[in-house]
CSV table of C-alpha atoms (C1' of nucleotides) in Angstrom, one decimal:
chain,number,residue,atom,x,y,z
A,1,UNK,CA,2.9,29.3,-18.8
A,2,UNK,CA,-0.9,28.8,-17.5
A,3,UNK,CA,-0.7,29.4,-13.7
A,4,UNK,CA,-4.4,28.4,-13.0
A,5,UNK,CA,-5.1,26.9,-16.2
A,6,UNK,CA,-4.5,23.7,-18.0
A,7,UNK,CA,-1.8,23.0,-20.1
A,8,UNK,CA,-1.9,24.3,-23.6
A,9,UNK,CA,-0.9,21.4,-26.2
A,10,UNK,CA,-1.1,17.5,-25.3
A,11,UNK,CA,2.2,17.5,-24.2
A,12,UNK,CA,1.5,19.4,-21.4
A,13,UNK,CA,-1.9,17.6,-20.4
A,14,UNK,CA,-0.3,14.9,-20.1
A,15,UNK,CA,2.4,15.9,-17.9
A,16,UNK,CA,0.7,17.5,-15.8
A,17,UNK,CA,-1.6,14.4,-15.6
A,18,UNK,CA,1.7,12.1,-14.4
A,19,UNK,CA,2.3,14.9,-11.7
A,20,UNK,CA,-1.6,14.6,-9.8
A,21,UNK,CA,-1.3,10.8,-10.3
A,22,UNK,CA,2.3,10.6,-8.7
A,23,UNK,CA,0.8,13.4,-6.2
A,24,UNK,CA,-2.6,10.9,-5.4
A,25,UNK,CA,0.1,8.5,-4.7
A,26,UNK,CA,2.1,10.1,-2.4
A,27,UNK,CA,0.1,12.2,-0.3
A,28,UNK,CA,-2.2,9.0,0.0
A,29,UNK,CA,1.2,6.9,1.2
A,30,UNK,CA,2.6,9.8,3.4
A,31,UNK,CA,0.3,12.0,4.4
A,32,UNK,CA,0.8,16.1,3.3
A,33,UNK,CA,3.7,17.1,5.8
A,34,UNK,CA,5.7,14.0,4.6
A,35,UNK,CA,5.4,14.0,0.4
A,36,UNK,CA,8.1,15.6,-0.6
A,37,UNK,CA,7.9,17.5,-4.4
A,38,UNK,CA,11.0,15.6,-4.7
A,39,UNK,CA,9.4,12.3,-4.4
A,40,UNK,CA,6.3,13.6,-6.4
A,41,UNK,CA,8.5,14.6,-9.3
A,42,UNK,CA,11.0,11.2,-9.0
A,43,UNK,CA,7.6,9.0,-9.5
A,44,UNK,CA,6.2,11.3,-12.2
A,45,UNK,CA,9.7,11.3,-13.8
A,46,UNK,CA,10.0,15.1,-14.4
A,47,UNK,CA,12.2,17.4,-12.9
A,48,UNK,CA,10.8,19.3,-9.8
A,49,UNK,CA,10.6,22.8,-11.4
A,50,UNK,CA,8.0,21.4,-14.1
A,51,UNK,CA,5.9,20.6,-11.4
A,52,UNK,CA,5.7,24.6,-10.8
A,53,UNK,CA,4.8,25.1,-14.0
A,54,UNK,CA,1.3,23.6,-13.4
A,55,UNK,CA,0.7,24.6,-9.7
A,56,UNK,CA,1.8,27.1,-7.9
A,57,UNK,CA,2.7,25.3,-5.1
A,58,UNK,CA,2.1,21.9,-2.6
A,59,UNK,CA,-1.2,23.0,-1.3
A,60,UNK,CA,-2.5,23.4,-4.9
A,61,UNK,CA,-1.9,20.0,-5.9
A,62,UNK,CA,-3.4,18.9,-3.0
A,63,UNK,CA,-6.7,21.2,-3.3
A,64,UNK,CA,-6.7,20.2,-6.7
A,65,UNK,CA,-7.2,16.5,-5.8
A,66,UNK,CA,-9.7,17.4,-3.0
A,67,UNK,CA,-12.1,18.7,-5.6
A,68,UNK,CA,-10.9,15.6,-8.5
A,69,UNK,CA,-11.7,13.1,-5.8
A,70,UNK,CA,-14.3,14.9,-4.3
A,71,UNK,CA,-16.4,14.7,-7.8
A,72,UNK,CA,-15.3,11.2,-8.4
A,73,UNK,CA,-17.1,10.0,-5.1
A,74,UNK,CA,-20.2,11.9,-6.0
A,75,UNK,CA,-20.5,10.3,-9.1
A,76,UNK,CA,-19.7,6.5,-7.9
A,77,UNK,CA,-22.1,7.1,-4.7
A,78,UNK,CA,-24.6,8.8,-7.2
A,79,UNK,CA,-24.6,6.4,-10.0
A,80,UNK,CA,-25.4,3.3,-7.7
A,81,UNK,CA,-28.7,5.3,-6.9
A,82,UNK,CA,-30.1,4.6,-10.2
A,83,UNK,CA,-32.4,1.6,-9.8
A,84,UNK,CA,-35.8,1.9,-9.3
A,85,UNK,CA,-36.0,0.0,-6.3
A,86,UNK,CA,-37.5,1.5,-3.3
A,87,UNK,CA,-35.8,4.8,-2.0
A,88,UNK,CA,-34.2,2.9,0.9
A,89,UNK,CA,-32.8,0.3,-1.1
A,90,UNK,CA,-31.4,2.8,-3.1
A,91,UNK,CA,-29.4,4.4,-0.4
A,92,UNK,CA,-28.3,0.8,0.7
A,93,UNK,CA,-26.7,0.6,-2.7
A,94,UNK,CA,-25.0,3.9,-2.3
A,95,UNK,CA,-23.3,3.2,1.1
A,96,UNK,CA,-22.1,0.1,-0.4
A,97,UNK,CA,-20.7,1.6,-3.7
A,98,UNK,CA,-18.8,3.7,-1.4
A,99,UNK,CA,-17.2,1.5,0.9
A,100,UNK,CA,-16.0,-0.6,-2.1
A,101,UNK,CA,-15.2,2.8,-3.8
A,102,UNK,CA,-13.0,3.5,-0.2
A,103,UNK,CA,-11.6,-0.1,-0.6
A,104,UNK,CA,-10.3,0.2,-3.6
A,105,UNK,CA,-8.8,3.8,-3.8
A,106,UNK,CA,-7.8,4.7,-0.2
A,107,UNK,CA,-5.5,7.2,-1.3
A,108,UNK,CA,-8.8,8.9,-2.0
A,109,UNK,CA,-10.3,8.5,2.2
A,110,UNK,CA,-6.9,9.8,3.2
A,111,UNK,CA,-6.9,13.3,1.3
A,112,UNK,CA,-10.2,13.8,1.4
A,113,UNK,CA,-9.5,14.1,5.8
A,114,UNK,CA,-6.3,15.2,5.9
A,115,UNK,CA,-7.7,18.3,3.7
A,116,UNK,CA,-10.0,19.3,7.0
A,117,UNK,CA,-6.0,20.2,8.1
A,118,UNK,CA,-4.5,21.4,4.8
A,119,UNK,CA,-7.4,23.3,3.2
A,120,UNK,CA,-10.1,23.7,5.5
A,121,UNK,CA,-12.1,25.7,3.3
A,122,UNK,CA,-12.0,22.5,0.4
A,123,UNK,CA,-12.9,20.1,3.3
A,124,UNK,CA,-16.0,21.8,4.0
A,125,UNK,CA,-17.2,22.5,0.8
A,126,UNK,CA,-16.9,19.1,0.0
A,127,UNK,CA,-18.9,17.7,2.6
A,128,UNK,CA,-21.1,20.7,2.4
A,129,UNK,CA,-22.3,19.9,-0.8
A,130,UNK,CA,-22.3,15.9,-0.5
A,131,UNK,CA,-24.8,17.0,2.3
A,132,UNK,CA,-27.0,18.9,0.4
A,133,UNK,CA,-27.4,16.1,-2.2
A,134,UNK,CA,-28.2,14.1,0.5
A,135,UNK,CA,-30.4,16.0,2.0
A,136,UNK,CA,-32.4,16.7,-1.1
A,137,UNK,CA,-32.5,13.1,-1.6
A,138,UNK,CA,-34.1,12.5,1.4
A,139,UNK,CA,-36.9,15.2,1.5
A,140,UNK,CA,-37.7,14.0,-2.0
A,141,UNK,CA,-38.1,10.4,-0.3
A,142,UNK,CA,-40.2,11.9,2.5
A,143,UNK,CA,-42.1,14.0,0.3
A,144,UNK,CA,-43.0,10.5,-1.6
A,145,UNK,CA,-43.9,8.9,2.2
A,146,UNK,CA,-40.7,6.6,1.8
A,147,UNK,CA,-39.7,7.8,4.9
A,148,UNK,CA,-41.0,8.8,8.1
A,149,UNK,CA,-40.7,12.9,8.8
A,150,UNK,CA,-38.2,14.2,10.3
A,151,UNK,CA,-35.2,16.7,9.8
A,152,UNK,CA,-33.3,15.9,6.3
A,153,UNK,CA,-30.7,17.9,7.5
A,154,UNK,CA,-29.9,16.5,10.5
A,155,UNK,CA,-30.2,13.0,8.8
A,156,UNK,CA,-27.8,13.7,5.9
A,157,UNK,CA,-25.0,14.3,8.0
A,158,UNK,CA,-25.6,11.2,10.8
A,159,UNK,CA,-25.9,9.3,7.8
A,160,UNK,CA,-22.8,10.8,5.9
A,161,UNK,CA,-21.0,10.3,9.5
A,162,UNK,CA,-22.0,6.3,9.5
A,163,UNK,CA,-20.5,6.0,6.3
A,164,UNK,CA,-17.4,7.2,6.7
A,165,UNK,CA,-16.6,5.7,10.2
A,166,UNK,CA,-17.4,2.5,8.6
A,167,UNK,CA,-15.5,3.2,5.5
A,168,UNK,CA,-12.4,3.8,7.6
A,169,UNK,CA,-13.3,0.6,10.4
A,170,UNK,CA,-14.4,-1.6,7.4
A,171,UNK,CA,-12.7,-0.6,4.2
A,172,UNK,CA,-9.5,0.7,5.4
A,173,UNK,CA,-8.7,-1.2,7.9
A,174,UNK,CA,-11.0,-4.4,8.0
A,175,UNK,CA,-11.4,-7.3,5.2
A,176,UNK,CA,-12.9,-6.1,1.9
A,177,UNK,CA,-15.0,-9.3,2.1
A,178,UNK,CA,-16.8,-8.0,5.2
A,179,UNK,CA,-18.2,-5.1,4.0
A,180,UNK,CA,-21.1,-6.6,2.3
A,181,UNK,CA,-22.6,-8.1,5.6
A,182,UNK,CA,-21.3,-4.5,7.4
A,183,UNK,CA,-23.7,-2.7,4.6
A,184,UNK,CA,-26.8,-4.9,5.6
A,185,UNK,CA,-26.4,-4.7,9.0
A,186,UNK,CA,-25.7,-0.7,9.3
A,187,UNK,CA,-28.8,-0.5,6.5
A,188,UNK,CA,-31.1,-2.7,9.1
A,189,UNK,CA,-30.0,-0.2,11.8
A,190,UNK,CA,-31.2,3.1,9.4
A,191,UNK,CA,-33.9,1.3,8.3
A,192,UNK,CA,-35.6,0.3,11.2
A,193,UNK,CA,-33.8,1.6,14.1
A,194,UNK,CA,-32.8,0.4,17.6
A,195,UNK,CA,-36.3,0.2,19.2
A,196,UNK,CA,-37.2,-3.6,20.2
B,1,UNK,CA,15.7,14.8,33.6
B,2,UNK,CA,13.0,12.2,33.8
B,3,UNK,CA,12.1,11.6,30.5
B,4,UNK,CA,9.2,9.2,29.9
B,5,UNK,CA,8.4,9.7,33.5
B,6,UNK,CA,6.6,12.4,35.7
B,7,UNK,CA,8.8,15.0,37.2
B,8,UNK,CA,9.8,14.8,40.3
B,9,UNK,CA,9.5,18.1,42.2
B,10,UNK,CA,6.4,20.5,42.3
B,11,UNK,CA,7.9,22.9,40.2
B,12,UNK,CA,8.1,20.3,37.6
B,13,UNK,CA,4.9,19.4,37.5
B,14,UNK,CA,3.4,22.5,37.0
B,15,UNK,CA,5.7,23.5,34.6
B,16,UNK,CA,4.5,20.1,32.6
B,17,UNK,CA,1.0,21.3,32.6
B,18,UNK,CA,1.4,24.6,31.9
B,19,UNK,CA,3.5,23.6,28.6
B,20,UNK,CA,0.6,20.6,28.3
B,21,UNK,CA,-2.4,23.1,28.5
B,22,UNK,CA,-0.7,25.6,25.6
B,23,UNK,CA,0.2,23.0,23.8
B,24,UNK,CA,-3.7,22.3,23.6
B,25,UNK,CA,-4.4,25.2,22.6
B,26,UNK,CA,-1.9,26.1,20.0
B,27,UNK,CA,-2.2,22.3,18.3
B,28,UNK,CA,-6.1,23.3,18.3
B,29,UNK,CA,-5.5,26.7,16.7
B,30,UNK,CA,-3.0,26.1,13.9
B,31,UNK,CA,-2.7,22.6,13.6
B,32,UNK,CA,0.4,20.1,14.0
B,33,UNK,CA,2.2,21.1,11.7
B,34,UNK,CA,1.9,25.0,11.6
B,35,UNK,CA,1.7,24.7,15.7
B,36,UNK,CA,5.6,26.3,16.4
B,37,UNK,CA,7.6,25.2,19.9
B,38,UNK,CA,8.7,29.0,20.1
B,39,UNK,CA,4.9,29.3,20.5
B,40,UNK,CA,3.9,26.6,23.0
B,41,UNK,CA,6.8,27.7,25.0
B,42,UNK,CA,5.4,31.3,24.7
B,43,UNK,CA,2.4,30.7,25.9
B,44,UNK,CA,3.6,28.2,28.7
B,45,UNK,CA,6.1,31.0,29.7
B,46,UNK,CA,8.9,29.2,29.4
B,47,UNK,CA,12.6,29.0,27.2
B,48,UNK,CA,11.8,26.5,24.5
B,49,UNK,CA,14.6,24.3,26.3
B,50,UNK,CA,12.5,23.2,28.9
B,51,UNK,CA,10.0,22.0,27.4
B,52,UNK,CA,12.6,19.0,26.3
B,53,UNK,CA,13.1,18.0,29.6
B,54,UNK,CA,9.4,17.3,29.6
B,55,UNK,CA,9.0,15.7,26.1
B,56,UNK,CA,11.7,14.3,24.1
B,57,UNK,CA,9.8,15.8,20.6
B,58,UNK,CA,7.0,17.4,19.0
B,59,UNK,CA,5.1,14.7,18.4
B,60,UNK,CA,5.7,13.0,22.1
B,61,UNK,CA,3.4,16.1,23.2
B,62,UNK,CA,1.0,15.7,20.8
B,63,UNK,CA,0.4,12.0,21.7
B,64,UNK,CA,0.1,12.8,25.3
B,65,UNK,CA,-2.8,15.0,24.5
B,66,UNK,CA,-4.5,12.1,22.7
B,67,UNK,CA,-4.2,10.0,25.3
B,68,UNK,CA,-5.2,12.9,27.9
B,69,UNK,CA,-8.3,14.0,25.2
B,70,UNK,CA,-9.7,10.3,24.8
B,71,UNK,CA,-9.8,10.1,28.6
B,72,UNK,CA,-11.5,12.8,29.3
B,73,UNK,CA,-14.1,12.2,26.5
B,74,UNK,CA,-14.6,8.9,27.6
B,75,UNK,CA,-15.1,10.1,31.5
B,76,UNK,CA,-17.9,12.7,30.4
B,77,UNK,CA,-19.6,10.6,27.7
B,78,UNK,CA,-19.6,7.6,30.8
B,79,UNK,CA,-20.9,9.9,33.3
B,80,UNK,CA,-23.8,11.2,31.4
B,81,UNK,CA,-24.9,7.4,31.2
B,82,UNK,CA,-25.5,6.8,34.5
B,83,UNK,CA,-29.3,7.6,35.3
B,84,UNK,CA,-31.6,4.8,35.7
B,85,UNK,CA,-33.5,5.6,32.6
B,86,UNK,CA,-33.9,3.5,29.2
B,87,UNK,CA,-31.0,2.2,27.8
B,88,UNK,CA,-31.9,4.1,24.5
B,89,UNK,CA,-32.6,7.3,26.7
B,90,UNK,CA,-29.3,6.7,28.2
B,91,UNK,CA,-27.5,6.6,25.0
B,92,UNK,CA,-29.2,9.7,23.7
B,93,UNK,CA,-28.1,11.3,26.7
B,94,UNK,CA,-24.5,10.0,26.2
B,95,UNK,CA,-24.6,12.0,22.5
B,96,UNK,CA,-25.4,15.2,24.2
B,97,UNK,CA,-22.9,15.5,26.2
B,98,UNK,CA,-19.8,15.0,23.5
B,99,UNK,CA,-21.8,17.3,21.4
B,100,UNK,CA,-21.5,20.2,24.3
B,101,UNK,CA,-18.2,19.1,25.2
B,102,UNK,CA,-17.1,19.3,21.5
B,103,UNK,CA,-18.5,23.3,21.8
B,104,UNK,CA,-16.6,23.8,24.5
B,105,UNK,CA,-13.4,22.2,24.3
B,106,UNK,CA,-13.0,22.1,20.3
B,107,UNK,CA,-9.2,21.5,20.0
B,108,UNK,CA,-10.0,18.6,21.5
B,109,UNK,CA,-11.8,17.3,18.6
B,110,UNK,CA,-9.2,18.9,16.2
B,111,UNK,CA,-6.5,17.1,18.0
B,112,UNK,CA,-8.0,13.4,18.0
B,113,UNK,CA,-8.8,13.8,14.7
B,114,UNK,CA,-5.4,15.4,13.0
B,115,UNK,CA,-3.9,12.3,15.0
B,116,UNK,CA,-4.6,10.0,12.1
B,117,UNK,CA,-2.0,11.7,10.5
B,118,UNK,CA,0.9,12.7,13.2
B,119,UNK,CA,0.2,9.7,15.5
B,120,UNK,CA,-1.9,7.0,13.4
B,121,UNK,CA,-1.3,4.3,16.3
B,122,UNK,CA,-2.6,6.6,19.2
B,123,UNK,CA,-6.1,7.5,16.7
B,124,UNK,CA,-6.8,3.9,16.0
B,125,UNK,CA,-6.1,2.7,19.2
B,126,UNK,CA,-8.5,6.1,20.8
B,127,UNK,CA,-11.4,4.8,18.9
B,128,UNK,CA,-11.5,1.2,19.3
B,129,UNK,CA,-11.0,1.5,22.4
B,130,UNK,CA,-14.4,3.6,22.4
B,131,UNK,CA,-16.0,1.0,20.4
B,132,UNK,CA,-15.1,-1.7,22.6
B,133,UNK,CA,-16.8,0.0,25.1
B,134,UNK,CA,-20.0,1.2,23.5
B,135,UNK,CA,-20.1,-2.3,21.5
B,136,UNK,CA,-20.2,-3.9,25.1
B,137,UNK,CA,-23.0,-2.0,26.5
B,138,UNK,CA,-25.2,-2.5,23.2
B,139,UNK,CA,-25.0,-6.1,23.4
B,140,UNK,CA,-26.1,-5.8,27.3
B,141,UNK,CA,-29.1,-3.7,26.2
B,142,UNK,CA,-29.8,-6.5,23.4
B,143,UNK,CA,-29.5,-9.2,26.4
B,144,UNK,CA,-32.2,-7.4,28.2
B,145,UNK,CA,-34.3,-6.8,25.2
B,146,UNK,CA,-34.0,-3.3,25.2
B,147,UNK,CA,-32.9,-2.9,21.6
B,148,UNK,CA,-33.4,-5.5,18.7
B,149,UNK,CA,-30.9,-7.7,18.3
B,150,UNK,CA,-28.5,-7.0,15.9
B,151,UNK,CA,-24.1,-6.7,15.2
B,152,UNK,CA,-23.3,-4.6,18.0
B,153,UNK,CA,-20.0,-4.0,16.4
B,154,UNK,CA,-21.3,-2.5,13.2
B,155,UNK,CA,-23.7,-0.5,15.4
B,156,UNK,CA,-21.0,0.8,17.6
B,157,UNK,CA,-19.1,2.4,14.5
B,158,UNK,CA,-22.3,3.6,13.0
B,159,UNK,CA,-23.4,5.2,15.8
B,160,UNK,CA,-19.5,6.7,16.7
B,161,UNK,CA,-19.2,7.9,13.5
B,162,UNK,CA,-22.9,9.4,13.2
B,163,UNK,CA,-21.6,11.8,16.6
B,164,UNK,CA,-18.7,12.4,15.3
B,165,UNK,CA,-20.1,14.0,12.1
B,166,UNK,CA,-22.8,16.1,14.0
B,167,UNK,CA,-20.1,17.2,16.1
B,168,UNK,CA,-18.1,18.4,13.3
B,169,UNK,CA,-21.8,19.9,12.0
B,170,UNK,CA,-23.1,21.3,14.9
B,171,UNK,CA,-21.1,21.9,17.6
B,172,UNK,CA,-17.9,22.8,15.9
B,173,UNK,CA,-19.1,24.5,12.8
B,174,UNK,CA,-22.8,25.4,14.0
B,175,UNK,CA,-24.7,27.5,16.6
B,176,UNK,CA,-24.2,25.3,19.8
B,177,UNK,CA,-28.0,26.7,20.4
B,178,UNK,CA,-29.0,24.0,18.2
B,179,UNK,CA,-27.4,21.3,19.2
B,180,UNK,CA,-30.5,19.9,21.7
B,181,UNK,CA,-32.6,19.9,18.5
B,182,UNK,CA,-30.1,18.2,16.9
B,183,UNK,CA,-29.8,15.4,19.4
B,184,UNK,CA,-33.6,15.0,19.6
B,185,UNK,CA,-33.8,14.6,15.8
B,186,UNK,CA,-30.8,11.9,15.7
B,187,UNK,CA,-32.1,9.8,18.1
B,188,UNK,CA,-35.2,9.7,17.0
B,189,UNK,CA,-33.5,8.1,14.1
B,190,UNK,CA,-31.4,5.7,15.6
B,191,UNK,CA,-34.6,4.9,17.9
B,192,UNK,CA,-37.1,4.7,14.8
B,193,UNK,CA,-34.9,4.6,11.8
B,194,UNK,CA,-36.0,5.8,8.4
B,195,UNK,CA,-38.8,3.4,7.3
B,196,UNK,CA,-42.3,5.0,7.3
C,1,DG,C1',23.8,24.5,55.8
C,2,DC,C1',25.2,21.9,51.9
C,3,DA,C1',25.9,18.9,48.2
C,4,DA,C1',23.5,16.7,44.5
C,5,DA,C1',19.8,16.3,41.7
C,6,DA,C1',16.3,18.5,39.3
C,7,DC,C1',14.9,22.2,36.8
C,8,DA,C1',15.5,26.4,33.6
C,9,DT,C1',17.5,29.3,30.1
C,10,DG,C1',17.8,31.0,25.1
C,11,DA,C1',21.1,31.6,21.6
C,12,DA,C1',23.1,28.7,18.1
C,13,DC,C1',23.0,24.8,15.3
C,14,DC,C1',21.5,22.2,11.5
C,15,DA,C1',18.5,19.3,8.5
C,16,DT,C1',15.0,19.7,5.6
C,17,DG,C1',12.6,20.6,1.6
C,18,DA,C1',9.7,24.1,-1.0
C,19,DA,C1',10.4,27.2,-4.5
C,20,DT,C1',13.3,29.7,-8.0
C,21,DC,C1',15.7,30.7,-12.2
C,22,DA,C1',18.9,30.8,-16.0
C,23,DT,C1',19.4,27.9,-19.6
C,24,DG,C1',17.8,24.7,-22.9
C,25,DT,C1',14.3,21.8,-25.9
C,26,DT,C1',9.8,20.9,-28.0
C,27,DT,C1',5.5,22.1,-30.1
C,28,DC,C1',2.5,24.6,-33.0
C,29,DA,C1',0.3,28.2,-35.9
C,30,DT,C1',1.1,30.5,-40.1
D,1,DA,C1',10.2,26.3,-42.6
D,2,DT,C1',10.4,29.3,-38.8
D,3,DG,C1',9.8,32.2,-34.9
D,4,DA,C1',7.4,32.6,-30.8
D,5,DA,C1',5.1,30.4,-27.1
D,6,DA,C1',5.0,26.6,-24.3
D,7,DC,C1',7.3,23.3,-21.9
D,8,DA,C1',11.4,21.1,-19.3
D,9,DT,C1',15.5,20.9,-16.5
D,10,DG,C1',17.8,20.4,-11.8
D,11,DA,C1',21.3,22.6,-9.1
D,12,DT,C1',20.9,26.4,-6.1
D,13,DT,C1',18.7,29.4,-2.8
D,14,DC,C1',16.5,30.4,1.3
D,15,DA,C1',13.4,30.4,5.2
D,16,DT,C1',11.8,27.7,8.7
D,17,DG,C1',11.7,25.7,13.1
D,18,DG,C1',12.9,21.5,15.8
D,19,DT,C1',16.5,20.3,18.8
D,20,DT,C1',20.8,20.7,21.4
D,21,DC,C1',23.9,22.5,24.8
D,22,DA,C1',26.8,25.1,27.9
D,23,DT,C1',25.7,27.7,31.6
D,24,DG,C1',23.0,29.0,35.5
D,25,DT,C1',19.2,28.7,39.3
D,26,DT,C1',16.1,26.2,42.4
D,27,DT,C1',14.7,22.4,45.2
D,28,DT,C1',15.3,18.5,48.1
D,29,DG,C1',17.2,15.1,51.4
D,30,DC,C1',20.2,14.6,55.2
DNA sequence: GCAAAACATGAACCATGAATCATGTTTCAT
DNA sequence: ATGAAACATGATTCATGGTTCATGTTTTGC
């Protein structure tokens, strides 16, 4: 029985696969207090006690997808980058792979907060280290003269905080089909600020 | 035993805000869920009986303190508006002040946030209400030419959820000392933006 | 001064649901 | 083929803590 790691034989991947799914599920539906292992189990159609087999206990699961959906959001955010448009248009593309990314897996927007109440240290880790990406991003651009000077810090999170108040205004509970005029119109505001 | 309404006698009433105040305080600390009655009442010094004559559950405290938080927020972030400045100086203004009262009172931005979970009505309705509010004097500003025109509502979000990240940053995680800094270096983004 | 209403008490009740464990079944290396 | 390790079961256990209630005490209006 591998406490902290995986399964052994395919079998066991594969179960413990169907239990984070079931979990993604439910604590995205109910929220941490209110998933019950029970309900967890009933969707991933094992018995309860398997589900101790591969984590040791509630919080687990849920740190465990923290850090699986925490990578996953890097990666679509990071892999929208990739043209080689200018450095601002890059980052346009970004915010808008990840308010589609929030549209489409809100489960995922959910967690990721609720861990800042369930595993504070997760929560800040992840953030943490999306702002240091972002931040490195930025003094690269600068560095280049894409952008004026300033503190990359400081940016990274106001920017990081823009996009997830819209994500949760726009995405979660707006129309999808806005948030394509909602990226333009945020990316004017970054782009050339409030100033007549 | 007035139940949704305010006690009648002076007695009452105090007793009301003494249970309010460490209610604040414990939800802050621990959390909703891991926040006890036995420790409320504790600290209110009083039998955990009487604090259902005040509230008819757990959560009926917790959304009072909502409501009471995204007053008060809203009255301090107001007031610091008022001087006969820019608009945009105004507004810059209006961010300093929730990042120092985040520092000082920093349950209260535990509680507002953790009420996306225990009370997601009270949380939405909290910050759309702000919105309405700051989306209302942007488009004033744009009617006087004082900012370039623009969707005030996309702004308003953007620029809520911009303070509400450097408030988690900064005032809740960082050295308050730096939170002037801090201010300067986010408005002279939203004032500028990020194009050389 | 006195009844009635309001307020106060804290031990006991009770639902909930996370975690365990004794007992099987399946997989895999040799 | 076979034994040992890995995996699976689900009823039972157990702690937790929100809520109630029977019994006082205090305040208020008249």
């Amino acid at each position: 029985m591998p406490k902290g790691d995986l399964p052994k034989t395919r079998r066991g991947r594969a179960r413990r696969e169907q239990i984070l799914r079931a979990a993604e599920e439910v604590f995205g539906e109910a929220g941490f207090a209110a998933a019950s292992i029970s309900e967890i189990t009933r969707r991933a159609e094992t018995a309860q006690g398997t589900l101790y087999i591969y984590f040791k206990s509630k919080e687990e699961i849920f740190r465990e997808l923290v850090v699986e959906m925490g990578h996953l959001t890097r990666t679509v955010v990071t892999r929208a980058l990739d043209p080689g448009a200018t450095r601002l248009e890059a980052e346009r593309a970004g915010l808008a792979a990840f308010l589609h990314f929030v549209a489409e897996r809100p489960a995922l927007y959910r967690i990721v907060e609720e861990a800042r109440f369930v595993d504070p240290a997760a929560y800040r880790d992840y953030f943490t280290t999306f702002a240091k990406a972002y931040e490195a991003r930025l003094k690269k651009a600068q560095a280049d003269g894409e952008v004026r000077p300033g503190d990359a810090e400081v940016r990274a999170w106001a920017l990081m905080g823009m996009a997830k108040a819209l994500g949760e205004r726009y995405a979660l509970w707006g129309d999808p089909a806005e948030i394509d005029g909602v990226v333009d119109e945020a990316f004017a505001l970054v782009r050339e600020g409030l100033a007549p």
